[in-house]
XYZ file of C-alpha atoms in Angstrom:
773
model
C -4.256 -74.882 -58.284
C -6.730 -77.810 -59.059
C -9.953 -76.295 -61.156
C -12.405 -78.187 -59.074
C -10.932 -77.178 -55.547
C -10.911 -73.660 -57.102
C -14.517 -73.837 -57.845
C -15.125 -74.897 -54.416
C -12.780 -72.397 -52.206
C -14.004 -69.454 -54.211
C -17.724 -69.327 -53.125
C -15.849 -69.000 -49.687
C -13.881 -66.253 -50.286
C -16.942 -64.294 -51.950
C -18.572 -64.935 -48.467
C -15.832 -63.799 -46.278
C -15.265 -60.706 -48.400
C -18.729 -59.645 -48.249
C -19.356 -60.487 -44.517
C -15.902 -58.432 -44.074
C -17.281 -55.625 -45.849
C -20.859 -56.043 -44.157
C -18.957 -55.808 -40.808
C -16.835 -52.717 -42.002
C -19.824 -50.770 -43.109
C -21.827 -51.053 -39.711
C -18.758 -50.694 -37.507
C -17.362 -47.931 -39.065
C -19.399 -44.980 -39.610
C -18.219 -41.404 -40.266
C -20.144 -38.570 -39.307
C -20.287 -34.711 -39.961
C -22.523 -32.759 -37.766
C -24.600 -33.029 -34.905
C -27.630 -34.580 -36.477
C -25.568 -37.344 -38.252
C -23.577 -37.722 -34.752
C -26.836 -38.469 -33.028
C -28.483 -41.171 -35.517
C -25.501 -42.701 -35.382
C -25.191 -43.114 -31.826
C -29.055 -43.984 -31.884
C -28.263 -46.976 -34.616
C -24.849 -48.105 -32.942
C -24.078 -51.780 -31.724
C -21.431 -53.609 -29.781
C -18.470 -52.719 -31.632
C -19.449 -49.643 -33.699
C -16.999 -47.167 -34.234
C -18.734 -43.534 -34.885
C -15.696 -41.809 -36.506
C -16.185 -37.480 -36.123
C -14.863 -35.943 -39.159
C -11.609 -33.839 -39.273
C -12.687 -30.147 -38.124
C -14.295 -27.771 -36.112
C -17.348 -29.064 -33.874
C -18.619 -25.816 -32.453
C -21.356 -25.294 -30.182
C -22.365 -29.331 -29.933
C -23.713 -31.185 -26.682
C -22.569 -34.690 -27.501
C -24.664 -37.379 -25.665
C -23.201 -40.757 -26.155
C -25.777 -43.233 -25.210
C -24.912 -46.979 -25.923
C -24.667 -50.572 -24.785
C -21.329 -51.872 -25.851
C -19.769 -55.444 -24.400
C -16.292 -56.171 -22.973
C -15.179 -57.699 -26.472
C -16.894 -55.242 -28.487
C -17.414 -51.479 -27.096
C -19.062 -48.691 -28.972
C -16.640 -46.299 -29.795
C -16.247 -42.404 -30.814
C -12.894 -41.626 -32.239
C -11.635 -38.514 -34.146
C -11.019 -39.203 -38.079
C -7.217 -38.207 -36.955
C -6.479 -37.642 -33.416
C -5.788 -33.990 -32.714
C -7.693 -32.734 -35.771
C -11.437 -32.821 -34.092
C -11.757 -29.869 -32.465
C -14.780 -29.538 -29.810
C -14.997 -25.574 -29.328
C -17.512 -22.983 -28.508
C -20.272 -23.635 -26.171
C -19.634 -27.563 -26.096
C -19.374 -30.699 -23.893
C -20.067 -34.532 -23.896
C -21.840 -36.509 -21.743
C -21.808 -40.381 -21.804
C -23.786 -43.391 -20.558
C -24.242 -46.721 -20.652
C -21.644 -49.454 -20.535
C -18.567 -50.504 -22.155
C -18.060 -46.927 -24.417
C -15.065 -45.724 -25.542
C -14.183 -41.889 -26.567
C -10.634 -41.044 -28.044
C -8.585 -38.757 -30.019
C -10.795 -35.443 -29.283
C -9.549 -31.726 -28.521
C -11.291 -29.404 -26.450
C -10.458 -25.658 -26.894
C -11.329 -22.175 -27.407
C -14.676 -22.187 -25.666
C -16.602 -23.485 -22.733
C -19.188 -26.189 -21.238
C -22.750 -25.245 -21.526
C -23.225 -27.560 -18.159
C -21.145 -28.068 -14.964
C -18.824 -30.193 -16.882
C -17.216 -30.759 -19.998
C -17.100 -34.540 -19.935
C -19.016 -36.305 -17.773
C -19.640 -40.048 -17.111
C -23.541 -39.721 -17.036
C -26.079 -38.369 -18.731
C -28.452 -37.953 -16.528
C -28.618 -38.563 -12.589
C -29.851 -42.176 -13.108
C -28.140 -42.852 -16.363
C -24.657 -43.356 -15.763
C -21.533 -44.707 -17.761
C -20.269 -48.008 -16.263
C -16.874 -49.836 -17.876
C -16.146 -46.878 -19.939
C -13.176 -44.769 -21.193
C -11.892 -41.655 -22.073
C -8.884 -41.758 -23.966
C -5.749 -39.966 -26.214
C -7.765 -36.414 -25.580
C -6.718 -33.199 -24.825
C -8.825 -30.272 -23.349
C -6.739 -27.159 -23.027
C -7.901 -23.342 -21.829
C -11.484 -24.383 -21.771
C -12.700 -22.146 -19.292
C -15.717 -19.952 -18.795
C -15.902 -16.538 -19.594
C -16.229 -15.440 -15.636
C -13.833 -16.885 -12.682
C -16.502 -18.187 -10.126
C -18.535 -19.868 -12.603
C -17.332 -22.988 -11.439
C -16.981 -26.229 -13.508
C -15.314 -29.425 -14.139
C -13.402 -30.645 -17.042
C -13.802 -34.126 -16.267
C -16.506 -35.636 -13.901
C -16.701 -39.485 -13.138
C -19.638 -41.266 -12.014
C -20.859 -44.930 -12.376
C -18.085 -47.472 -12.133
C -15.087 -49.162 -13.342
C -14.404 -45.802 -16.096
C -11.168 -44.855 -16.892
C -9.136 -41.533 -18.139
C -6.172 -42.386 -19.279
C -3.208 -40.918 -21.748
C -5.018 -37.533 -21.872
C -3.743 -34.058 -21.496
C -5.347 -31.292 -19.521
C -3.881 -27.813 -18.717
C -5.059 -24.102 -18.339
C -7.978 -24.252 -16.272
C -8.478 -21.083 -14.658
C -12.140 -20.691 -13.384
C -12.935 -22.264 -10.040
C -13.652 -26.314 -9.518
C -11.427 -29.148 -9.795
C -10.003 -30.026 -12.956
C -11.311 -33.572 -12.712
C -13.757 -35.158 -9.671
C -14.658 -38.112 -8.763
C -18.578 -38.305 -7.767
C -20.217 -40.568 -5.180
C -23.982 -39.539 -4.642
C -25.923 -42.564 -5.540
C -25.201 -46.030 -5.066
C -24.507 -46.157 -8.411
C -20.923 -44.718 -8.091
C -19.926 -46.164 -4.867
C -16.961 -48.916 -4.950
C -16.505 -47.285 -8.282
C -12.813 -48.363 -8.873
C -12.218 -45.751 -11.468
C -8.742 -45.402 -12.865
C -7.248 -41.750 -13.790
C -3.798 -43.046 -15.189
C -1.047 -42.201 -17.571
C -2.225 -38.361 -18.134
C -0.235 -35.439 -17.958
C -1.789 -32.871 -15.990
C -0.249 -29.953 -17.431
C 0.098 -26.118 -15.823
C -2.560 -25.134 -13.732
C -2.180 -21.267 -12.775
C -2.683 -19.922 -9.869
C -6.157 -19.214 -9.324
C -6.173 -16.646 -6.182
C -8.598 -19.112 -3.762
C -9.774 -22.269 -2.975
C -11.518 -24.310 -5.397
C -8.539 -24.923 -7.540
C -7.560 -28.448 -7.336
C -6.340 -30.686 -10.122
C -8.112 -34.158 -8.774
C -10.936 -33.882 -6.061
C -12.163 -37.470 -5.048
C -15.595 -37.063 -3.605
C -16.541 -34.505 -1.123
C -17.017 -34.567 2.758
C -20.523 -34.857 2.252
C -19.435 -38.687 0.782
C -16.552 -38.933 2.729
C -17.714 -41.779 4.577
C -18.162 -43.724 1.478
C -15.833 -46.234 -0.014
C -14.355 -45.073 -3.651
C -11.383 -47.394 -4.289
C -10.317 -45.004 -7.304
C -6.869 -45.632 -8.393
C -4.353 -42.335 -9.481
C -1.449 -43.622 -10.968
C 1.781 -43.214 -13.214
C 0.573 -39.366 -13.947
C 2.590 -36.462 -14.747
C 1.154 -33.217 -12.575
C 3.220 -30.506 -14.132
C 2.807 -26.883 -12.499
C -0.234 -27.778 -10.711
C -0.702 -24.394 -9.035
C -4.656 -23.937 -8.821
C -4.357 -24.343 -5.018
C -2.713 -25.886 -2.061
C -4.320 -29.221 -2.933
C -3.374 -30.959 -5.905
C -4.961 -34.304 -5.316
C -7.660 -33.770 -2.595
C -9.019 -37.533 -1.651
C -12.274 -37.232 0.167
C -13.527 -40.501 0.409
C -11.900 -43.753 1.279
C -9.673 -46.945 0.262
C -8.118 -44.422 -2.698
C -4.797 -45.222 -4.320
C -2.365 -42.903 -5.144
C 0.481 -44.641 -6.882
C 3.761 -43.910 -9.116
C 2.790 -40.210 -10.056
C 5.496 -37.439 -10.692
C 4.637 -33.884 -8.961
C 6.883 -31.829 -10.673
C 7.450 -28.112 -9.831
C 3.352 -28.186 -8.526
C 2.718 -25.467 -5.831
C 0.523 -27.829 -3.809
C 0.454 -31.244 -1.977
C -1.541 -34.415 -2.181
C -3.901 -34.226 0.642
C -6.036 -36.573 2.125
C -8.533 -34.086 3.294
C -11.339 -36.320 4.201
C -12.279 -40.059 3.961
C -9.784 -42.964 5.221
C -7.662 -45.466 4.038
C -5.658 -44.103 1.210
C -2.485 -45.673 -0.218
C 0.073 -43.301 -1.193
C 3.017 -45.332 -2.884
C 5.660 -44.898 -4.836
C 5.311 -41.156 -6.118
C 7.893 -38.417 -6.602
C 7.724 -34.713 -5.500
C 9.876 -32.530 -7.234
C 11.048 -29.368 -6.109
C 13.550 -26.656 -6.417
C 14.687 -25.783 -2.895
C 14.042 -21.929 -3.624
C 9.672 -22.058 -4.149
C 8.325 -22.768 -0.591
C 4.854 -23.216 -2.614
C 5.988 -26.702 -3.888
C 4.562 -29.500 -1.436
C 4.607 -32.969 -0.604
C 1.617 -35.013 1.599
C -0.648 -33.479 4.455
C -2.404 -36.224 6.162
C -5.788 -35.577 7.914
C -7.943 -38.253 8.892
C -7.413 -42.436 9.279
C -5.788 -45.395 8.472
C -3.597 -44.341 5.537
C -0.166 -45.784 4.160
C 2.447 -43.389 2.831
C 5.350 -45.683 1.363
C 8.348 -45.685 -1.057
C 7.538 -41.957 -1.831
C 10.669 -39.936 -2.875
C 10.883 -36.016 -2.061
C 13.543 -33.735 -3.417
C 14.389 -29.912 -2.847
C 10.871 -29.639 -1.184
C 11.135 -26.663 1.236
C 7.599 -25.647 1.652
C 6.166 -25.303 5.333
C 3.096 -25.562 7.313
C 0.425 -26.835 4.854
C 3.001 -27.439 1.957
C 5.766 -29.068 4.037
C 7.032 -32.692 2.692
C 5.098 -34.553 5.161
C 2.513 -32.233 7.077
C 0.524 -34.258 9.826
C -2.398 -32.393 10.990
C -4.123 -31.771 14.068
C -7.794 -32.318 13.933
C -10.949 -30.981 15.365
C -12.459 -32.739 18.058
C -16.009 -34.458 17.130
C -15.300 -32.865 13.829
C -18.378 -32.293 11.380
C -18.010 -33.847 8.049
C -16.302 -30.782 6.174
C -13.588 -29.836 8.534
C -10.648 -31.895 10.167
C -10.732 -35.388 11.720
C -7.578 -36.430 14.001
C -5.107 -38.566 12.258
C -5.112 -41.911 13.812
C -3.403 -45.238 12.674
C -1.024 -43.920 10.063
C 2.022 -45.650 8.617
C 4.599 -43.626 7.140
C 7.105 -45.985 5.989
C 10.433 -46.470 3.615
C 10.352 -42.519 2.570
C 13.342 -40.842 1.173
C 13.803 -36.682 1.590
C 16.660 -35.517 -0.086
C 17.643 -31.936 0.782
C 14.305 -31.169 2.530
C 13.839 -28.175 4.634
C 12.269 -29.523 7.888
C 10.381 -32.409 6.030
C 8.345 -33.542 9.025
C 5.906 -31.067 10.638
C 3.402 -32.312 13.387
C 0.303 -30.583 14.701
C 0.228 -28.487 11.415
C -2.856 -26.067 11.296
C -3.175 -26.066 15.273
C -4.882 -22.719 15.816
C -5.796 -22.808 19.682
C -4.065 -19.306 20.022
C -6.851 -18.158 17.637
C -9.829 -19.542 20.353
C -11.192 -16.258 20.731
C -12.122 -15.326 17.384
C -13.200 -18.631 16.432
C -16.147 -20.811 17.207
C -15.156 -23.637 19.375
C -16.113 -26.221 16.122
C -12.987 -25.075 14.637
C -10.333 -25.370 17.004
C -7.726 -27.871 15.998
C -6.654 -29.447 19.008
C -6.370 -32.872 18.205
C -3.077 -34.390 17.906
C -2.280 -37.488 15.846
C -2.439 -40.915 17.678
C -1.027 -44.544 16.849
C 0.857 -43.252 14.125
C 4.284 -44.544 12.894
C 6.921 -43.399 10.773
C 9.577 -45.935 10.264
C 12.337 -47.113 7.910
C 12.829 -43.568 6.216
C 15.854 -41.710 5.295
C 16.898 -37.968 4.823
C 19.780 -36.538 3.552
C 20.667 -33.084 3.557
C 23.700 -31.335 1.529
C 23.450 -28.213 4.106
C 22.846 -29.320 7.783
C 19.072 -28.465 9.018
C 18.740 -27.619 12.840
C 14.889 -28.480 12.693
C 14.331 -31.829 10.842
C 11.131 -32.212 12.830
C 8.650 -29.386 13.715
C 5.928 -30.091 16.224
C 3.262 -26.968 15.866
C 2.098 -29.273 18.286
C 3.253 -31.945 20.376
C 3.784 -35.185 18.382
C 3.163 -37.522 21.416
C 1.061 -39.884 19.595
C 3.430 -40.897 17.246
C 6.235 -43.678 17.001
C 9.429 -43.763 15.206
C 11.348 -46.271 14.547
C 14.512 -47.035 12.302
C 14.991 -43.575 10.598
C 18.577 -42.412 9.774
C 19.822 -39.266 8.568
C 23.031 -37.607 7.131
C 22.727 -34.276 8.239
C 26.649 -33.328 7.712
C 26.827 -33.588 11.588
C 24.938 -30.691 12.259
C 23.043 -31.010 15.703
C 19.129 -31.042 15.086
C 18.401 -32.247 18.815
C 16.434 -35.579 18.039
C 18.400 -38.990 17.992
C 16.303 -40.642 19.609
C 13.324 -40.414 16.554
C 16.186 -40.078 13.850
C 19.555 -41.928 13.772
C 22.335 -39.677 12.911
C 24.790 -41.564 10.380
C 26.901 -40.860 7.355
C 26.105 -42.293 3.579
C 26.606 -40.738 0.251
C 24.029 -40.195 -2.770
C 24.472 -41.815 -6.197
C 22.478 -39.960 -8.932
C 20.253 -41.900 -10.467
C 18.741 -39.280 -13.051
C 17.420 -35.993 -13.621
C 16.592 -35.019 -10.109
C 16.817 -38.258 -8.527
C 19.634 -38.926 -6.183
C 19.474 -42.109 -3.839
C 21.536 -43.064 -0.685
C 24.204 -46.021 -0.980
C 23.939 -47.675 2.247
C 27.439 -48.766 3.505
C 26.090 -50.937 6.096
C 23.111 -52.608 6.725
C 20.400 -50.795 9.229
C 17.866 -52.556 11.334
C 14.212 -52.880 9.517
C 11.214 -52.038 11.836
C 8.700 -54.500 11.005
C 5.605 -52.975 12.428
C 2.089 -54.496 11.781
C 1.290 -55.121 7.695
C 4.830 -53.960 7.073
C 5.102 -57.537 5.034
C 2.568 -56.402 3.085
C 4.988 -53.615 1.441
C 6.470 -56.198 -0.977
C 7.988 -53.758 -3.408
C 10.067 -50.228 -3.403
C 9.694 -47.173 -5.524
C 11.195 -48.480 -8.540
C 9.086 -51.542 -8.658
C 11.730 -54.106 -7.048
C 10.693 -56.783 -4.591
C 11.776 -55.996 -0.716
C 10.913 -59.912 -0.182
C 14.475 -61.348 -0.535
C 16.572 -57.645 0.194
C 14.861 -55.602 1.752
C 16.437 -51.947 2.963
C 14.972 -48.775 4.678
C 14.117 -45.838 2.429
C 12.358 -45.527 -0.786
C 14.509 -48.222 -2.657
C 16.536 -51.287 -1.979
C 20.228 -51.176 -2.261
C 21.351 -52.487 -5.759
C 21.691 -51.016 -9.315
C 19.458 -48.108 -9.382
C 18.508 -47.414 -13.448
C 17.137 -43.861 -14.164
C 13.428 -44.277 -14.154
C 12.849 -41.156 -17.091
C 10.416 -39.725 -14.566
C 10.002 -36.563 -16.689
C 9.990 -38.254 -20.248
C 6.681 -36.500 -21.390
C 6.006 -39.143 -24.084
C 5.143 -41.754 -20.909
C 2.141 -39.329 -20.406
C -0.979 -37.797 -21.944
C -2.135 -37.930 -25.825
C 0.222 -39.285 -27.818
C -0.334 -36.622 -30.696
C -0.133 -33.620 -28.444
C 3.324 -31.680 -26.976
C 3.330 -29.106 -24.598
C 6.823 -28.146 -25.013
C 7.656 -24.733 -26.547
C 10.591 -23.546 -28.336
C 11.799 -20.278 -27.318
C 11.292 -17.567 -29.935
C 13.360 -14.647 -30.245
C 11.591 -11.688 -29.538
C 11.201 -8.814 -32.202
C 11.938 -5.638 -31.411
C 9.335 -2.990 -33.155
C 10.475 0.222 -33.811
C 7.579 2.744 -33.226
C 7.249 6.685 -34.035
C 5.351 9.199 -32.411
C 3.218 9.429 -35.481
C -0.740 9.114 -35.057
C -2.046 5.805 -34.941
C 1.050 3.984 -35.235
C 1.884 2.656 -31.569
C -1.812 1.376 -31.732
C -1.644 -0.084 -34.875
C 2.224 -2.030 -34.493
C 1.420 -3.028 -30.764
C -1.810 -5.118 -32.569
C -0.004 -6.581 -35.258
C 3.012 -7.615 -32.901
C 3.262 -11.278 -31.871
C 3.318 -12.954 -28.300
C 6.850 -11.905 -26.779
C 7.556 -8.865 -29.208
C 9.147 -5.624 -27.887
C 7.901 -1.973 -29.220
C 10.646 0.300 -28.447
C 9.212 3.803 -28.485
C 11.104 6.551 -29.988
C 11.587 9.943 -27.973
C 8.327 12.248 -28.284
C 4.743 12.738 -27.286
C 2.353 10.048 -28.245
C -1.361 10.927 -28.175
C -3.587 8.070 -27.590
C -7.333 8.360 -27.558
C -8.620 5.068 -27.223
C -7.262 2.446 -25.058
C -4.870 0.082 -26.280
C -5.731 -3.517 -25.697
C -3.260 -5.668 -24.550
C -4.091 -9.648 -25.322
C -0.745 -11.456 -25.233
C 2.222 -11.236 -23.905
C 4.377 -7.840 -25.018
C 6.628 -5.314 -23.874
C 6.681 -1.600 -24.075
C 9.501 0.673 -23.609
C 11.353 3.732 -24.435
C 14.329 3.556 -27.152
C 16.431 5.924 -25.709
C 17.308 7.126 -22.002
C 14.743 9.901 -22.904
C 11.223 8.906 -21.715
C 8.710 8.562 -24.186
C 5.374 10.171 -23.030
C 1.850 8.630 -23.835
C -0.874 11.395 -23.227
C -4.140 9.749 -23.021
C -7.300 11.847 -24.075
C -9.617 8.856 -23.926
C -12.987 8.814 -22.369
C -13.645 9.035 -18.613
C -13.223 5.501 -16.783
C -11.399 3.826 -19.488
C -7.837 3.210 -19.608
C -4.806 3.594 -21.396
C -3.954 -0.164 -21.559
C -6.601 -2.235 -21.204
C -5.463 -5.931 -20.268
C -7.702 -8.774 -22.185
C -7.752 -11.824 -21.599
C -3.868 -13.730 -21.706
C -2.517 -9.846 -21.803
C 0.728 -9.807 -19.708
C 1.997 -6.153 -20.434
C 5.759 -5.515 -19.541
C 6.465 -1.320 -19.880
C 9.550 0.419 -19.088
C 10.660 3.971 -19.082
C 7.660 5.299 -20.109
C 5.784 8.393 -18.910
C 2.031 8.318 -18.644
C -0.029 11.687 -18.156
C -4.127 11.567 -18.098
C -6.621 14.096 -17.416
C -7.547 12.977 -13.774
C -10.790 10.716 -14.733
C -9.196 7.519 -16.752
C -7.363 4.929 -15.725
C -3.380 4.175 -16.573
C -3.943 0.117 -16.500
C -7.431 -2.000 -15.881
C -8.766 -5.146 -17.019
C -12.096 -6.232 -18.594
C -14.895 -5.731 -16.321
C -16.299 -9.345 -17.385
C -15.501 -12.331 -19.645
C -11.941 -12.272 -18.402
C -11.774 -15.905 -19.281
C -7.583 -15.998 -18.448
C -5.248 -14.128 -16.533
C -3.647 -10.928 -16.989
C -0.169 -9.587 -15.981
C 1.891 -6.155 -15.206
C 4.906 -4.956 -14.795
C 6.033 -1.227 -14.554
C 9.479 -0.034 -14.703
C 11.089 2.752 -14.528
C 7.647 4.729 -15.346
C 6.071 8.052 -14.188
C 2.259 7.627 -13.868
C -0.022 11.243 -13.175
C -3.397 12.538 -13.242
C -5.291 9.729 -13.286
C -8.409 8.230 -11.539
C -6.760 4.681 -11.218
C -3.344 3.626 -11.255
C -4.645 0.445 -11.903
C -8.120 -0.688 -11.452
C -8.787 -4.696 -11.063
C -12.511 -5.866 -11.623
C -14.127 -8.269 -9.624
C -13.644 -12.027 -11.183
C -9.943 -10.940 -12.398
C -6.737 -12.389 -11.697
C -3.196 -11.830 -12.262
C -0.130 -14.106 -10.884
C 2.133 -11.214 -10.769
C 1.619 -7.442 -10.476
C 5.014 -5.427 -9.885
C 5.505 -1.642 -9.742
C 9.345 -0.988 -9.615
C 11.547 2.280 -9.556
C 8.450 4.223 -10.573
C 6.645 7.426 -9.573
C 3.127 7.781 -8.918
C 1.777 11.267 -8.234
C -1.627 13.668 -8.320
C -4.135 10.449 -8.484
C -7.240 9.804 -7.203
C -6.866 6.387 -6.596
C -3.438 4.141 -6.516
C -3.389 0.424 -6.909
C -6.872 -1.183 -6.343
C -7.470 -5.045 -6.226
C -10.156 -5.419 -3.742
C -13.437 -6.441 -5.415
C -13.212 -9.868 -4.421
C -15.832 -9.418 -1.562
C -17.838 -12.581 -1.680
C -15.473 -13.699 1.411
C -15.076 -17.244 -0.238
C -11.152 -16.954 -0.128
C -10.692 -15.139 -3.655
C -8.653 -12.404 -4.609
C -7.134 -10.644 -7.675
C -3.342 -11.534 -7.671
C -1.078 -13.658 -5.799
C 2.182 -11.492 -5.654
C 1.881 -7.870 -5.302
C 5.021 -5.968 -5.609
C 6.242 -2.589 -4.800
C 9.522 -1.518 -4.931
C 11.503 1.637 -4.617
C 8.369 3.525 -5.556
C 7.216 7.229 -4.847
C 3.425 7.661 -4.299
C 2.811 11.755 -3.888
C -0.603 12.975 -3.544
C -2.453 10.030 -4.174
C -5.768 10.660 -2.261
C -7.372 6.743 -2.031
C -7.141 3.151 -2.382
C -3.169 3.820 -2.340
C -2.643 -0.209 -2.468
C -6.122 -1.766 -1.831
C -5.616 -5.688 -1.611
C -8.392 -7.497 -0.497
C -9.063 -11.156 0.356
C -12.003 -12.269 2.303
C -13.231 -15.367 4.458
C -11.483 -17.246 6.715
C -10.330 -20.530 5.134
C -7.005 -22.024 6.760
C -5.936 -23.593 3.304
C -6.075 -20.860 1.481
C -2.513 -19.357 2.190
C -1.971 -16.813 -0.215
C -2.347 -13.280 -1.189
C 1.546 -12.037 -0.833
C 2.230 -8.320 -1.016
C 5.794 -6.966 -0.813
C 6.054 -2.868 -0.204
C 9.802 -2.177 -0.020
C 12.181 1.052 -0.741
C 9.519 3.189 -1.156
C 8.097 6.509 -0.250
C 4.384 7.898 0.435
C 3.878 11.456 0.743
C 0.726 13.328 1.289
C -1.394 10.212 0.492
C -4.738 8.913 1.661
C -6.396 12.469 2.114
C -9.981 10.331 1.260
C -9.222 7.074 3.005
C -12.585 6.209 4.395
C -11.288 3.834 6.822
C -8.167 5.783 7.488
C -5.667 3.009 6.611
C -2.685 4.027 4.268
C -2.119 0.577 2.773
C -5.110 -1.830 3.005
C -4.472 -5.351 2.538
C -6.962 -6.875 4.925
C -7.018 -10.733 4.845
C -3.809 -11.284 2.680
C -1.787 -13.765 4.562
C 1.747 -12.689 3.428
C 3.008 -9.049 3.845
C 5.934 -7.532 4.029
C 6.504 -4.086 4.744
C 10.175 -2.928 5.116
C 12.474 0.271 4.108
C 9.915 2.780 3.728
C 8.920 6.296 4.250
C 5.789 7.631 5.239
C 5.358 11.438 5.558
C 2.556 13.694 6.000
C -0.280 11.421 5.097
C -3.636 11.977 6.252
C -4.325 8.868 8.355
C -4.477 6.936 11.301
C -3.045 3.958 10.402
C -0.190 3.172 7.802
C -0.963 -0.607 8.126
C -3.106 -2.969 10.077
C -0.897 -6.206 10.381
C -2.336 -9.635 10.865
C -0.225 -11.034 13.629
C -1.741 -14.828 13.479
C -0.353 -14.771 9.947
C 3.145 -14.074 8.098
C 2.700 -10.363 8.197
C 5.407 -7.907 9.115
C 6.851 -4.769 8.851
C 10.563 -3.373 9.758
C 12.579 -0.373 9.407
C 10.112 1.974 8.369
C 10.464 5.692 8.563
C 6.530 7.363 9.837
C 6.282 11.137 10.183
C 3.091 12.476 10.741
C 1.283 9.492 9.326
C -0.025 7.517 11.973
C 1.144 3.879 12.995
C 1.783 0.303 12.075
C -0.622 -1.406 14.095
C -0.718 -5.336 14.483
C -3.863 -7.135 15.217
C -3.135 -10.469 16.795
C -6.214 -12.397 15.540
C -8.054 -10.750 12.818
C -11.730 -11.632 12.587
C -13.012 -12.778 9.342
C -16.215 -14.238 7.995
C -16.224 -18.187 7.872
C -16.394 -19.310 4.504
C -18.481 -22.141 5.188
């Protein structure tokens, strides 16, 4: 190179390098603690990137306030995504414009406020054009179940949450909520996209939505929020997975995989529900589809597979409304379109008049009676396929006389369903496109209904154009490409996976030597099996169960655990995450203790209990569940319970807000003898039609000389529990007036029971309960 040219270029190179280094120094700020973070936020300029150092950030309240620009946002990011842990009593609040947060992991703690991540720092200071991306919130729960909070709370406008993973919320409150309080948050155009909403356990009551858009008191406001391209996996918090309570929201191209609930237009109007997948298993009736309330919704291009839910959880549930409904109740369905959807192996997929409760007029105020049927609603161009014929394709809980049916077809395998004017019976086959995806191959063309506005339905489920080659059903005819809807790499944080390889459990042999049982349980890993050798095990302090563990006798001879602990303490103390399976063991107390109980407080996560082939005697309580605690399943099977003051007590949720202590309580082939009170006491209080849980099965069991101290003179107490089945039991010499009081208006049944000197089983058609609202 010419030396003179080099002399001219060299200073320019130095200047460029100097500017580059200067910019890097300004825009990349590594911080190690809260003080450094606060200073960096205060000094941040457009383009600044504040880097949180790897490690544990414990008990920090991060306030991120700044003014970035569209081209140069201000960013908070993890030094290494997934290696910055926000723990303890911590949260993050954001306000300003063009701000980005990415790569953080919230775990092992809970928020000190009402939200983990909030798009505002005060009522007046909100975030706009800001983004939370590639973050994880996992099991970040309050210590008490009734202390509600939100994990992500939207305010402001044009904010986005994308490529995040959220799972494990057990306390009350939606996982994500969009709030519209104040003009600064109306017409917000938020985006909730490409996220993975992992398992949300059953909550046991209301207030467990995964996403809530607004509230009943902002239901007249336009939100314009989009929920798109997300995976909802086992989101079982309550009957509503997404609760749309504002106007002009769009729910597109999401996958609802084995999630116990539905997408619900609970309040608000003009929602578009387009191109979603609803995947069930053909067994679990809690997997739902879409439930419609209010006005102007378009339900198009959706695919339903193996959804067999009923009423509130049916594939398509069109509700009755309340005439002149108040804001927080049910408005009439009007001017709705349900078109171009495909239903494969779904039981009674269309249900109308859902929630009608005219028969309960004697116990409900007039303002609660849902008698307003759907009006000006069109159901058109849909396809139904049933591998096994369904005699009740359409169910009318109340007349669907305000619904127009046009150009719908069904292959019902020749089974008469008695409704050929609304759906045309025909023959066609399915082709397998991918896992859970089976689509109809139509051998001939069918007329397509062209309703008002149908020309705006320009694409199908897969995004193919309908303009040149249209067809009824969710997809146009042609070559189908597997959409790989369950490829989890398409959703959530790119550094996190919720897939866990199954581990072979270790079998740990235990002798009756003093203290060995307790030591081996404490050292065991989740899933391990504790094998008890024959003999007596003297236990003087409660054994803590804080993981999934199985305890069983090694041989056919039952090992006996004799508990000498303090009064009102349990043999087994069930802590958060404590799930105990105990098999073929004898438990003996002194009449003043508990065989099983959970913590009285700080139960931040669920417990579970399965007792099989055991003998339990001389305890004050067989099982004592305290307030604000919850188990998904409690089972007693092939077990003898005798000489106990109290039996299975699950009745402390007396706030009458629809909460209860266990989702499924099963008593099978057990014997109860000389249990004085609370033989089975299982309570759900508060009238709430959308809480459809509490499940009790009592079968093949005997009850002898029980209930002598029961104050209400009822042997089996299950007040407010929706699903009760008492069958093939024997009741002998129980000093009560009633064996059970069934709720006739709900799914309470009794059959094939033998009752001798034990009162009767009585049905009360309309049980009076306190209104929750």
